[in-house]
Short mmCIF file of C-alpha atoms in Angstrom, two decimals:
data_model
loop_
_atom_site.label_atom_id
_atom_site.label_comp_id
_atom_site.label_asym_id
_atom_site.label_seq_id
_atom_site.Cartn_x
_atom_site.Cartn_y
_atom_site.Cartn_z
CA MET A 1035 0.00 0.00 0.00
CA ALA A 1036 1.57 3.27 -1.11
CA VAL A 1037 1.63 6.35 1.10
CA VAL A 1038 -0.20 9.25 -0.54
CA ILE A 1039 1.83 12.42 -0.19
CA PRO A 1040 -0.38 15.47 0.39
CA PHE A 1041 0.08 18.47 -1.84
CA GLU A 1042 -1.69 21.77 -1.42
CA SER A 1043 -2.12 23.92 -4.50
CA PRO A 1044 -4.82 26.09 -6.01
CA GLY A 1045 -5.94 24.33 -9.17
CA GLU A 1046 -4.05 21.67 -11.06
CA PRO A 1047 -0.54 22.76 -12.12
CA SER A 1048 0.20 22.09 -15.77
CA ILE A 1049 2.88 22.66 -18.39
CA ASP A 1050 0.28 23.02 -21.14
CA ARG A 1051 0.99 26.74 -21.49
CA LEU A 1052 4.72 26.11 -21.89
CA VAL A 1053 4.15 23.29 -24.39
CA GLY A 1054 1.84 25.54 -26.41
CA LEU A 1055 4.36 28.39 -26.54
CA ILE A 1056 7.12 26.22 -27.97
CA ALA A 1057 4.95 23.87 -30.07
CA ALA A 1058 6.08 25.21 -33.45
CA ASP A 1059 9.75 25.02 -32.47
CA MET A 1060 9.26 21.49 -31.11
CA GLN A 1061 7.96 20.37 -34.48
CA ARG A 1062 11.21 21.63 -35.97
CA VAL A 1063 13.17 19.77 -33.30
CA ASN A 1064 11.31 16.58 -34.22
CA GLY A 1065 12.28 17.16 -37.83
CA ALA A 1066 15.92 17.60 -36.83
CA ILE A 1067 15.83 14.38 -34.81
CA LEU A 1068 14.38 12.41 -37.72
CA SER A 1069 16.85 13.88 -40.21
CA ARG A 1070 19.79 12.85 -38.00
CA THR A 1071 18.69 9.30 -37.35
CA GLY A 1072 18.14 7.89 -40.81
CA SER A 1073 20.22 4.73 -40.94
CA GLU A 1074 20.42 1.30 -42.48
CA VAL A 1075 20.69 -0.02 -38.92
CA ALA A 1076 17.03 -0.67 -38.20
CA MET A 1077 17.23 0.14 -34.50
CA ILE A 1078 18.34 3.75 -35.02
CA PRO A 1079 15.23 5.10 -36.78
CA GLU A 1080 13.15 3.14 -34.27
CA VAL A 1081 14.86 4.96 -31.41
CA ALA A 1082 14.21 8.29 -33.14
CA ASN A 1083 10.52 7.52 -33.51
CA HIS A 1084 10.41 6.41 -29.89
CA LEU A 1085 11.91 9.75 -28.82
CA ILE A 1086 9.22 11.65 -30.70
CA ASN A 1087 6.20 9.44 -30.04
CA SER A 1088 6.86 8.10 -26.55
CA GLY A 1089 4.34 10.46 -24.97
CA GLY A 1090 6.85 11.70 -22.40
CA LYS A 1091 7.07 15.36 -21.45
CA ARG A 1092 10.53 15.78 -23.03
CA LEU A 1093 11.15 18.54 -20.53
CA ARG A 1094 14.84 19.12 -21.28
CA PRO A 1095 14.54 20.15 -24.98
CA ILE A 1096 11.35 22.07 -24.11
CA LEU A 1097 13.38 24.12 -21.62
CA THR A 1098 16.05 24.85 -24.25
CA LEU A 1099 13.40 26.24 -26.59
CA ALA A 1100 11.64 28.12 -23.79
CA GLN A 1101 14.74 29.89 -22.48
CA ALA A 1102 15.75 30.89 -26.01
CA GLN A 1103 12.30 32.41 -26.44
CA LEU A 1104 12.38 34.04 -22.99
CA THR A 1105 15.62 35.81 -23.85
CA GLY A 1106 14.54 36.95 -27.32
CA TYR A 1107 16.64 34.69 -29.51
CA GLY A 1108 15.80 35.17 -33.18
CA GLY A 1109 17.89 32.55 -34.97
CA ASP A 1110 17.47 28.80 -35.42
CA GLY A 1111 20.47 27.45 -33.49
CA HIS A 1112 18.22 26.61 -30.55
CA ILE A 1113 16.51 23.94 -32.68
CA LYS A 1114 19.72 21.97 -33.13
CA LEU A 1115 20.74 22.50 -29.52
CA ALA A 1116 17.35 21.30 -28.24
CA ALA A 1117 17.70 18.18 -30.39
CA ALA A 1118 21.25 17.76 -29.07
CA VAL A 1119 19.96 18.00 -25.48
CA GLU A 1120 17.37 15.31 -26.23
CA PHE A 1121 20.06 13.10 -27.74
CA MET A 1122 22.30 13.62 -24.70
CA HIS A 1123 19.46 12.64 -22.39
CA THR A 1124 18.80 9.46 -24.38
CA ALA A 1125 22.41 8.64 -25.26
CA THR A 1126 22.51 5.81 -22.72
CA LEU A 1127 20.19 3.90 -25.08
CA LEU A 1128 22.38 4.33 -28.12
CA HIS A 1129 25.82 5.97 -28.10
CA PHE A 1130 25.32 6.95 -31.77
CA LEU A 1131 23.05 9.70 -30.43
CA LEU A 1132 25.84 11.35 -28.45
CA GLY A 1133 27.91 11.65 -31.61
CA GLN A 1134 24.97 13.27 -33.42
CA ALA A 1135 24.48 15.64 -30.48
CA PHE A 1136 28.03 16.92 -30.72
CA LYS A 1137 27.85 17.26 -34.50
CA MET A 1138 24.82 19.53 -34.13
CA MET A 1139 26.49 21.57 -31.41
CA VAL A 1140 29.45 22.22 -33.71
CA GLU A 1141 27.16 23.13 -36.62
CA VAL A 1142 25.47 25.84 -34.54
CA GLY A 1143 28.87 27.52 -34.40
CA ASN A 1144 28.57 29.00 -30.91
CA LEU A 1145 31.69 28.09 -28.97
CA LYS A 1146 30.19 29.01 -25.59
CA ALA A 1147 27.12 26.81 -26.18
CA LEU A 1148 29.41 23.95 -27.24
CA GLU A 1149 31.45 24.45 -24.07
CA ILE A 1150 28.33 24.37 -21.87
CA LEU A 1151 26.92 21.17 -23.35
CA SER A 1152 30.25 19.34 -23.64
CA SER A 1153 31.04 20.25 -20.03
CA ALA A 1154 27.61 18.93 -19.07
CA ALA A 1155 28.40 15.62 -20.75
CA ALA A 1156 31.57 15.34 -18.66
CA VAL A 1157 29.75 16.21 -15.42
CA ILE A 1158 26.99 13.70 -16.17
CA ALA A 1159 29.62 10.99 -16.68
CA GLU A 1160 31.18 11.95 -13.34
CA GLY A 1161 27.71 11.74 -11.80
CA GLU A 1162 27.33 8.19 -13.07
CA VAL A 1163 30.58 7.25 -11.34
CA MET A 1164 29.49 9.03 -8.15
CA GLN A 1165 26.22 7.09 -8.24
CA LEU A 1166 28.10 3.81 -8.59
CA ALA A 1167 30.15 4.74 -5.51
CA ALA A 1168 26.96 5.50 -3.57
CA ALA A 1169 25.07 2.44 -4.83
CA LYS A 1170 23.85 0.21 -2.01
CA ASN A 1171 25.81 2.35 0.47
CA THR A 1172 23.46 3.20 3.34
CA ALA A 1173 26.16 5.47 4.82
CA THR A 1174 25.54 7.96 1.99
CA THR A 1175 24.85 11.43 3.43
CA GLU A 1176 22.24 13.88 2.20
CA ASP A 1177 24.97 16.20 0.90
CA GLU A 1178 26.57 13.33 -1.01
CA TYR A 1179 23.24 12.32 -2.49
CA ILE A 1180 22.38 15.87 -3.58
CA ALA A 1181 25.83 16.06 -5.23
CA VAL A 1182 25.02 12.90 -7.21
CA ILE A 1183 21.68 14.15 -8.54
CA ARG A 1184 23.12 17.61 -9.19
CA ALA A 1185 25.65 15.99 -11.52
CA LYS A 1186 23.66 13.10 -12.94
CA THR A 1187 20.27 14.77 -13.49
CA ALA A 1188 20.27 18.50 -12.82
CA GLU A 1189 23.37 19.37 -14.86
CA LEU A 1190 21.62 18.62 -18.15
CA PHE A 1191 18.59 20.68 -17.07
CA ALA A 1192 20.98 23.54 -16.24
CA ALA A 1193 22.84 23.30 -19.54
CA ALA A 1194 19.59 23.04 -21.51
CA CYS A 1195 18.41 26.29 -19.94
CA GLU A 1196 21.72 28.14 -20.22
CA VAL A 1197 22.34 27.73 -23.94
CA GLY A 1198 19.27 29.82 -24.91
CA PRO A 1199 20.46 33.10 -23.39
CA VAL A 1200 23.98 32.32 -24.62
CA LEU A 1201 22.68 32.10 -28.20
CA SER A 1202 20.80 35.34 -27.56
CA ALA A 1203 24.05 36.96 -26.35
CA ARG A 1204 22.26 38.10 -23.20
CA PRO A 1205 24.21 39.55 -20.24
CA ARG A 1206 26.06 37.12 -17.98
CA ALA A 1207 23.56 37.70 -15.18
CA GLU A 1208 20.70 36.43 -17.37
CA GLN A 1209 22.72 33.42 -18.47
CA ALA A 1210 23.44 32.60 -14.82
CA ALA A 1211 19.78 33.07 -13.88
CA CYS A 1212 18.63 30.65 -16.59
CA ARG A 1213 21.25 28.13 -15.51
CA SER A 1214 20.11 28.46 -11.90
CA PHE A 1215 16.51 27.90 -12.94
CA GLY A 1216 17.45 24.70 -14.77
CA MET A 1217 19.75 23.35 -12.07
CA ASN A 1218 17.24 23.81 -9.28
CA LEU A 1219 14.33 22.55 -11.39
CA GLY A 1220 16.38 19.43 -12.15
CA ILE A 1221 17.03 18.78 -8.46
CA THR A 1222 13.33 19.35 -7.73
CA PHE A 1223 12.36 16.94 -10.50
CA GLN A 1224 14.62 14.16 -9.18
CA LEU A 1225 13.63 14.57 -5.53
CA VAL A 1226 9.96 14.28 -6.49
CA ASP A 1227 10.80 11.13 -8.48
CA ASP A 1228 12.53 9.72 -5.40
CA ALA A 1229 9.45 10.32 -3.24
CA LEU A 1230 7.06 9.00 -5.87
CA ASP A 1231 8.85 5.67 -5.95
CA TYR A 1232 7.65 5.04 -2.41
CA GLY A 1233 4.52 7.16 -2.27
CA GLY A 1234 3.08 7.66 -5.74
CA ALA A 1235 0.51 6.04 -7.98
CA ALA A 1236 2.14 3.54 -10.36
CA GLN A 1237 0.10 4.66 -13.35
CA LYS A 1238 1.38 8.22 -12.95
CA LEU A 1239 4.97 7.09 -12.56
CA GLY A 1240 5.20 4.92 -15.63
CA LYS A 1241 6.90 2.39 -13.37
CA ASN A 1242 6.04 0.27 -10.37
CA VAL A 1243 6.06 1.71 -6.87
CA GLY A 1244 9.13 0.34 -5.11
CA ASP A 1245 11.37 -0.10 -8.17
CA ASP A 1246 14.16 1.87 -6.48
CA PHE A 1247 13.84 -0.31 -3.37
CA ARG A 1248 13.95 -3.55 -5.36
CA GLU A 1249 17.03 -2.30 -7.23
CA GLY A 1250 18.78 -1.37 -4.00
CA LYS A 1251 19.01 2.32 -4.90
CA ILE A 1252 19.95 4.77 -2.19
CA THR A 1253 17.71 7.81 -2.65
CA LEU A 1254 16.92 10.71 -0.33
CA PRO A 1255 13.93 9.06 1.41
CA VAL A 1256 16.21 6.14 2.29
CA VAL A 1257 18.99 8.45 3.47
CA LEU A 1258 16.58 10.29 5.79
CA ALA A 1259 14.89 7.13 7.13
CA PHE A 1260 18.25 5.48 7.73
CA ARG A 1261 19.72 8.46 9.58
CA ARG A 1262 16.65 8.87 11.77
CA GLY A 1263 16.12 5.18 12.48
CA SER A 1264 17.06 2.90 15.36
CA ASP A 1265 19.90 0.39 15.17
CA THR A 1266 17.36 -2.31 14.31
CA GLU A 1267 15.88 -0.18 11.53
CA ARG A 1268 19.30 0.59 10.11
CA GLU A 1269 20.06 -3.13 10.00
CA PHE A 1270 16.82 -3.56 8.01
CA TRP A 1271 18.08 -1.07 5.40
CA ARG A 1272 21.50 -2.76 5.27
CA ARG A 1273 19.91 -6.17 4.75
CA THR A 1274 17.46 -5.10 2.07
CA LEU A 1275 19.52 -2.54 0.14
CA GLU A 1276 23.20 -3.34 0.76
CA ARG A 1277 22.85 -7.13 0.76
CA GLY A 1278 19.81 -7.26 -1.55
CA GLU A 1279 17.82 -9.57 0.68
CA ALA A 1280 14.44 -7.93 0.13
CA SER A 1281 10.90 -9.27 -0.27
CA ASP A 1282 7.57 -7.65 -1.12
CA ALA A 1283 6.76 -7.57 2.58
CA ASP A 1284 10.00 -5.65 3.14
CA LEU A 1285 8.78 -2.95 0.75
CA GLU A 1286 5.71 -2.44 2.93
CA HIS A 1287 7.95 -2.20 5.99
CA ALA A 1288 10.23 0.29 4.22
CA ILE A 1289 7.26 2.51 3.39
CA GLY A 1290 6.14 2.25 7.01
CA LEU A 1291 9.55 3.36 8.26
CA MET A 1292 9.49 6.31 5.87
CA ALA A 1293 6.08 7.33 7.21
CA LYS A 1294 7.34 6.98 10.78
CA HIS A 1295 10.31 9.27 10.14
CA ARG A 1296 8.56 11.69 7.73
CA ALA A 1297 11.12 10.80 5.05
CA LEU A 1298 8.73 11.29 2.11
CA GLU A 1299 7.24 14.53 3.41
CA ASP A 1300 10.70 15.94 4.07
CA THR A 1301 11.94 14.86 0.63
CA ILE A 1302 9.04 16.81 -0.88
CA GLY A 1303 9.92 19.67 1.46
CA ARG A 1304 13.42 19.69 -0.02
CA ALA A 1305 11.84 19.69 -3.50
CA TYR A 1306 9.80 22.77 -2.55
CA HIS A 1307 13.00 24.44 -1.39
CA TYR A 1308 14.84 23.91 -4.67
CA GLY A 1309 11.68 24.76 -6.60
CA ALA A 1310 11.52 28.12 -4.82
CA ILE A 1311 15.13 28.83 -5.83
CA ALA A 1312 14.21 28.00 -9.44
CA ARG A 1313 11.23 30.38 -9.37
CA ASP A 1314 13.33 33.14 -7.81
CA ALA A 1315 15.84 32.82 -10.64
CA LEU A 1316 13.11 33.98 -13.04
CA ALA A 1317 12.63 37.24 -11.11
CA LEU A 1318 15.36 38.86 -13.21
CA PHE A 1319 13.15 38.74 -16.31
CA PRO A 1320 10.20 41.03 -17.12
CA ASP A 1321 6.73 39.56 -16.82
CA SER A 1322 5.66 37.60 -19.89
CA GLU A 1323 3.60 34.56 -20.79
CA MET A 1324 6.79 32.52 -21.11
CA LYS A 1325 7.98 33.55 -17.64
CA THR A 1326 4.59 32.52 -16.23
CA ALA A 1327 4.75 29.22 -18.12
CA LEU A 1328 8.21 28.44 -16.71
CA ALA A 1329 7.03 29.17 -13.16
CA GLU A 1330 4.07 26.84 -13.76
CA THR A 1331 6.54 24.15 -14.81
CA VAL A 1332 8.10 24.22 -11.34
CA GLU A 1333 4.64 23.75 -9.80
CA PHE A 1334 3.91 20.94 -12.24
CA CYS A 1335 7.07 19.04 -11.30
CA ILE A 1336 6.16 19.18 -7.61
CA ALA A 1337 2.46 18.45 -8.19
CA ARG A 1338 3.32 15.01 -9.59
CA THR A 1339 3.25 13.88 -5.94
CA HIS A 1340 -0.52 13.49 -6.06
#
């Protein structure tokens, strides 16, 4: 039985406004993806069609297009960079995509944008190594865990948001603000995912509740429950996550321990914190429909908890 995490919000947060504002550009991104994935290797076009038709939110390329629009970019380089961001996000499925991503970055001809996205690729790789080091390690601290998701997940959000104002040649302060928005939105997004794995509805997740537990992943709810638990409870986490001796009944017990120690509520509390930083980063920009849509995106990411 999953724990339902309460969320208080007027109305139902949505990214429909944001999706509508960048819809025309997203069609062009889809065209770029298809044009770069024609191949005699049957799997490659299939992956391209999966990227376009999977029904996912595709938040990272959307953010690239949105920040370019927010900062008044008038060219078409953001189309290739948005496609490159999507390829980077999906490159773990097919390394061919990473090569295509870098080709498009070079074609745009903006050295700073190339530097941002190539640096992101390096940080993401470091994040993967950091995650391996933290895997099944119940001694992982909250700071260490946040560092992992900052590198592994949030860095690509940050880079996706930063390249728009760079293409627009906006002042450094605006570039930094867009990067901050993306970084903190990315952390928010991952923390909500962590909580949903123990307290969400499976049909909303697109995965089964408890997948992280069954895979022995150390996420923030586990870190908090472990730190706050008794010696007996900590031994439970070591047995189920470190040694992989877990059953379905253990999942129920894990969720119970998280409820006891407010681990899910406090994980969502952390998500609110980073979400507030993301919203504050937008304050630098004049009011516009795009600014409103980006703020709504923060609310949408958090509202997935119910």
